[in-house]
mmCIF file of C-alpha atoms in Angstrom:
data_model
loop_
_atom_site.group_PDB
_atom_site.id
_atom_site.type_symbol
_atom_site.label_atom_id
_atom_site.label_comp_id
_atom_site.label_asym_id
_atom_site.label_seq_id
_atom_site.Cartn_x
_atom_site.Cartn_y
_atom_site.Cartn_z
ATOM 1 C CA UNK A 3 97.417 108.747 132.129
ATOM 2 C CA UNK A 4 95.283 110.749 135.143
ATOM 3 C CA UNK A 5 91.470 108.496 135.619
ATOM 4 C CA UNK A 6 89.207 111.798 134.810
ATOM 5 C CA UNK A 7 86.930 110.090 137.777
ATOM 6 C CA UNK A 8 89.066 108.759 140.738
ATOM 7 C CA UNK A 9 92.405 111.545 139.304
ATOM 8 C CA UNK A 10 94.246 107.709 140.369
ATOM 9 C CA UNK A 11 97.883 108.497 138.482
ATOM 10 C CA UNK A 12 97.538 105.435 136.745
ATOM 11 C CA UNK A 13 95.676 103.584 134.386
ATOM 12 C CA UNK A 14 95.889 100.845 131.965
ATOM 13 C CA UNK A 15 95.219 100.685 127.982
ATOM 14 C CA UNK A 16 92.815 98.167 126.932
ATOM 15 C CA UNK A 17 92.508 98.848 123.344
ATOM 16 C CA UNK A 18 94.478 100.435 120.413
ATOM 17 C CA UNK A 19 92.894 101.713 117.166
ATOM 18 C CA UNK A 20 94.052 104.581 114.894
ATOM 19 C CA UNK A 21 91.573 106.963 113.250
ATOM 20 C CA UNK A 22 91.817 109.109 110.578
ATOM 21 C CA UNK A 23 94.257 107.434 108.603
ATOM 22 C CA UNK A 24 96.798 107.290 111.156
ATOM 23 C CA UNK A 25 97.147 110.559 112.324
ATOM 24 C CA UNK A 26 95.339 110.220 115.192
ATOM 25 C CA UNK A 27 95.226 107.368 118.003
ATOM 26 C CA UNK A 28 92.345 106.381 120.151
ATOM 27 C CA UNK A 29 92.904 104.445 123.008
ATOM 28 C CA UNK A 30 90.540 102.967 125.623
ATOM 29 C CA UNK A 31 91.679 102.883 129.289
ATOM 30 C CA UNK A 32 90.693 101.503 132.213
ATOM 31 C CA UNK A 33 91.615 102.440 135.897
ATOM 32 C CA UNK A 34 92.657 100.500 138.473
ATOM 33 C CA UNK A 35 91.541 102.141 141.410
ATOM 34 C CA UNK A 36 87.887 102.482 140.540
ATOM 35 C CA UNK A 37 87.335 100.422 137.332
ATOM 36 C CA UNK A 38 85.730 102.413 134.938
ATOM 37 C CA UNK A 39 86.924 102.970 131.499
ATOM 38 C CA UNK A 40 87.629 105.925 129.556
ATOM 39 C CA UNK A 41 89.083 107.007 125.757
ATOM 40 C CA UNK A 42 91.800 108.980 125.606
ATOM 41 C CA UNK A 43 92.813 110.254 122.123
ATOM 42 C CA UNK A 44 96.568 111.169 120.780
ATOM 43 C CA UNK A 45 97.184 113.578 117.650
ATOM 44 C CA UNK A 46 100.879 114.030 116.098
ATOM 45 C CA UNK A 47 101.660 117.823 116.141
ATOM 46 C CA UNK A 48 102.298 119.267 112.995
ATOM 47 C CA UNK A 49 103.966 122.852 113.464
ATOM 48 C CA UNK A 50 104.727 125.011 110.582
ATOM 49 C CA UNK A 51 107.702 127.360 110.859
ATOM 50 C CA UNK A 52 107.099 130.280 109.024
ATOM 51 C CA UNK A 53 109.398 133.140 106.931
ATOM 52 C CA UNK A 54 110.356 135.255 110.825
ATOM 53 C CA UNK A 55 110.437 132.287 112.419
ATOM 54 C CA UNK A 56 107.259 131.754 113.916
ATOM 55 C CA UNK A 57 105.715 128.808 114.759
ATOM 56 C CA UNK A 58 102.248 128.128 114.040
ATOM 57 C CA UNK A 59 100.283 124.724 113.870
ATOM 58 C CA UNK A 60 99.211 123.242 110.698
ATOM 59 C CA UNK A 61 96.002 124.533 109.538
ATOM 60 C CA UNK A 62 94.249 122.246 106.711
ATOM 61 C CA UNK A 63 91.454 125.345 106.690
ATOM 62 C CA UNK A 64 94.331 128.025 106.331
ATOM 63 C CA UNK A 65 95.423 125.887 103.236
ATOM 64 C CA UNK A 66 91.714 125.689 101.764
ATOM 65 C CA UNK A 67 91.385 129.388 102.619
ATOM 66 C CA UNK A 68 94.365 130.135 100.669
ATOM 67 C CA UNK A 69 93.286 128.023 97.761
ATOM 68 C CA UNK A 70 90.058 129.129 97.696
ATOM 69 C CA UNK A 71 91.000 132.581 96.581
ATOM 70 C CA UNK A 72 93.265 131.297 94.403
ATOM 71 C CA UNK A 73 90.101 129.406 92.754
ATOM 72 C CA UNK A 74 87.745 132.117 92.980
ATOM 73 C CA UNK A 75 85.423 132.745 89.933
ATOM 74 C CA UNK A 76 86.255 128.714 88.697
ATOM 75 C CA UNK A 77 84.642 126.040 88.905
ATOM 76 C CA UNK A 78 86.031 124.077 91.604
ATOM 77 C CA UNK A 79 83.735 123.153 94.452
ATOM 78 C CA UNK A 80 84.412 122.743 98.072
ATOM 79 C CA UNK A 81 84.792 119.240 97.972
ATOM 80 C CA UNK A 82 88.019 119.136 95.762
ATOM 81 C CA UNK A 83 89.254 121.886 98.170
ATOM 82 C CA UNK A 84 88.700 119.425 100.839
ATOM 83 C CA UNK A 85 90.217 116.836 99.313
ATOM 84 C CA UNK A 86 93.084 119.198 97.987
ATOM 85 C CA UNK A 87 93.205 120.152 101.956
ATOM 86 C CA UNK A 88 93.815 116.155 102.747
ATOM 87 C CA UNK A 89 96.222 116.032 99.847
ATOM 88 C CA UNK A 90 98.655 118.524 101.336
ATOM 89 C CA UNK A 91 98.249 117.175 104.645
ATOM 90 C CA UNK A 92 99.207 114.246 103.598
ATOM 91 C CA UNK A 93 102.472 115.479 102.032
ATOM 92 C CA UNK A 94 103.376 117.073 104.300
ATOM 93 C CA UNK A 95 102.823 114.719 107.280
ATOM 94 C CA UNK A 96 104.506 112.352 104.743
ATOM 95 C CA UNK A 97 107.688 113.318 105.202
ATOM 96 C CA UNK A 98 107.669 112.257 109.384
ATOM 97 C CA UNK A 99 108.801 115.616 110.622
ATOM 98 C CA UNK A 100 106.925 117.482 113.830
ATOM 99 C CA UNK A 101 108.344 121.179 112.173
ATOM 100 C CA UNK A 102 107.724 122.013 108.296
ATOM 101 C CA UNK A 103 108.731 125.414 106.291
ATOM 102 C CA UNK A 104 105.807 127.185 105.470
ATOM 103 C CA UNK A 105 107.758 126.844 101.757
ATOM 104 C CA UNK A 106 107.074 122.824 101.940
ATOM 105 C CA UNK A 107 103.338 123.637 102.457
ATOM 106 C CA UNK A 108 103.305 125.931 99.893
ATOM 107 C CA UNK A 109 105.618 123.054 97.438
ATOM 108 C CA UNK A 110 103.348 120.546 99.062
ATOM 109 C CA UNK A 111 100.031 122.864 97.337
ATOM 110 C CA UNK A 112 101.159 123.753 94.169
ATOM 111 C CA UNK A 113 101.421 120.369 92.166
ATOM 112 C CA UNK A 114 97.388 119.213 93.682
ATOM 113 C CA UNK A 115 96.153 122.763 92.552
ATOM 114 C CA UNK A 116 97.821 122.549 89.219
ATOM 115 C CA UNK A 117 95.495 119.271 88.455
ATOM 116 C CA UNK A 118 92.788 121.051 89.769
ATOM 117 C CA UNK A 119 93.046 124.070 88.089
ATOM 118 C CA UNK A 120 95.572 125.691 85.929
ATOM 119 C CA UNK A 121 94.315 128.895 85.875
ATOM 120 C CA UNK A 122 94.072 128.940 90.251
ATOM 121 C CA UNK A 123 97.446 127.303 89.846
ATOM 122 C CA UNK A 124 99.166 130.404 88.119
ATOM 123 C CA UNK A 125 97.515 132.990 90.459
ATOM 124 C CA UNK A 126 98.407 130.986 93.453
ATOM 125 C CA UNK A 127 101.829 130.754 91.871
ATOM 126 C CA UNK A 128 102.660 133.829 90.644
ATOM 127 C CA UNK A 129 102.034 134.840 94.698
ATOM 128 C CA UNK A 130 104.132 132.148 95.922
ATOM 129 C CA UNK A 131 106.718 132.522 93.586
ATOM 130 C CA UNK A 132 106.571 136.306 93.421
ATOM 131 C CA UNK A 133 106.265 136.828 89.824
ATOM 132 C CA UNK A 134 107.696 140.171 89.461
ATOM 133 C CA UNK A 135 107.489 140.381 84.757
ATOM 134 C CA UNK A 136 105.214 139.137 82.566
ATOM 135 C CA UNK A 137 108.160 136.718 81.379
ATOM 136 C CA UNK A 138 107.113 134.779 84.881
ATOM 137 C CA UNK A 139 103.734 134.229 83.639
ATOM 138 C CA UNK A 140 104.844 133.494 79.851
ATOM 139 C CA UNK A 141 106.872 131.110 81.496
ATOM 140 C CA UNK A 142 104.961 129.414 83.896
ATOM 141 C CA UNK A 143 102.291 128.672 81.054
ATOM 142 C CA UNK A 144 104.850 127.247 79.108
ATOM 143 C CA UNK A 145 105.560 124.778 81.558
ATOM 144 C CA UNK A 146 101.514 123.960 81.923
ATOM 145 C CA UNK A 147 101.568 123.647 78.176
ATOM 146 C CA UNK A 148 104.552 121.094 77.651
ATOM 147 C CA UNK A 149 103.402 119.231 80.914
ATOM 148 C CA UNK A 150 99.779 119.301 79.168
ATOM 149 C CA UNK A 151 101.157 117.822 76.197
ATOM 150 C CA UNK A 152 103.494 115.305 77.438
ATOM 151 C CA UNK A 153 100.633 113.596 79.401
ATOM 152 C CA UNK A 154 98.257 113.521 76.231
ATOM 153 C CA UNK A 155 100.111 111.479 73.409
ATOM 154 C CA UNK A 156 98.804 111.791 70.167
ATOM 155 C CA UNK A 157 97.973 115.417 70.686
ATOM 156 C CA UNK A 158 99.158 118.343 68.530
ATOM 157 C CA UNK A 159 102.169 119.836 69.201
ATOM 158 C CA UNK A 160 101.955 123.102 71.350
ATOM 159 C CA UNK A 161 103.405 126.229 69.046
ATOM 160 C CA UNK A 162 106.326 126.615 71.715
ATOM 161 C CA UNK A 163 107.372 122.404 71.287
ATOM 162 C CA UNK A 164 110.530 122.032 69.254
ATOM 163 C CA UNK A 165 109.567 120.679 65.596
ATOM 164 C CA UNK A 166 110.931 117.506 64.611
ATOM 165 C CA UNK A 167 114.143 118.288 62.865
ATOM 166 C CA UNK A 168 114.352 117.898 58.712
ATOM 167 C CA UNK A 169 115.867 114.872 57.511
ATOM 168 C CA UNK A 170 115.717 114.833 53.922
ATOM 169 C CA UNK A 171 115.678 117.516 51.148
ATOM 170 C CA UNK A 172 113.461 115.027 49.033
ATOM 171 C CA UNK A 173 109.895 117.101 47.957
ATOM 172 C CA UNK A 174 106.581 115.000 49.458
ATOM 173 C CA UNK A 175 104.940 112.696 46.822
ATOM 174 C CA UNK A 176 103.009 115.044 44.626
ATOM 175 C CA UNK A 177 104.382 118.142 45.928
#
């Protein structure tokens, strides 16, 4: 690394540390040639490779910008979208590669925004996805309905659930 002082070619790391959960790496320097000290600080590229091709770099603000119309008119504030933002990132960092589809961000969005919000998850959905029928939607909210009951036990059973299947022909107790 060039000294931003003497430009000497060279210089000499004196300390590690890693910021921002890992993602990015400050190091202080020192040079040899005049001996003054410096911080130099390394990011990992992210790229995202879009539908034509394109390459873009990650954008957490693109991804809250997206979600945000996706929660307009609900109450979500902008500090889940921030932390939704960080969530994604996260994922998608996660996974150790420098290029992602723009399809894994989108994957990487939909299952944070659906505990947000299920109502900003089916319009950000049905976009993604491309719902073209109504069937899309019917079915989508299916899924948010079984998922909705599966993870509350000892709630009632959602109209579309399959009933418990009759085992005897016997008439209830005073019935």
């Amino acid at each position: 690394m060039r000294c931003p002082f003497c430009r000497h070619p060279d210089s000499r790391v004196v300390d590690s540390r890693e910021a921002d959960e890992g993602a990015v790496i400050r190091r202080r320097r020192s040079c040899p040639q005049c001996g003054r000290r410096f911080t130099t600080v390394e990011d990992v590229a992210l790229s995202v490779i879009k539908r034509g091709g394109v390459t873009e770099p990650f954008s957490r603000s693109k991804v809250v910008a997206g979600v945000r119309r996706a929660c307009q008119g609900r109450p979500v504030d902008d500090v889940a979208l921030a932390k939704l933002g960080q969530q994604v990132e996260e994922a998608v960092r996660a996974d150790g590669r420098a290029e992602v589809p723009a399809h894994d961000v989108g994957l990487a969005i939909l299952g944070p925004l659906r505990e947000l919000d299920e109502v900003a998850y089916l319009r950000f959905a049905s976009v993604y996805r491309s719902f073209a029928t109504l069937e899309d939607f019917e079915q989508a909210i299916s899924e948010l309905r079984r998922d909705r009951a599966a993870r509350s036990p000892g709630s009632p059973r959602e109209p579309d659930a399959h009933p418990a299947p009759f085992v005897g022909a016997t008439s209830p107790p005073g019935g």
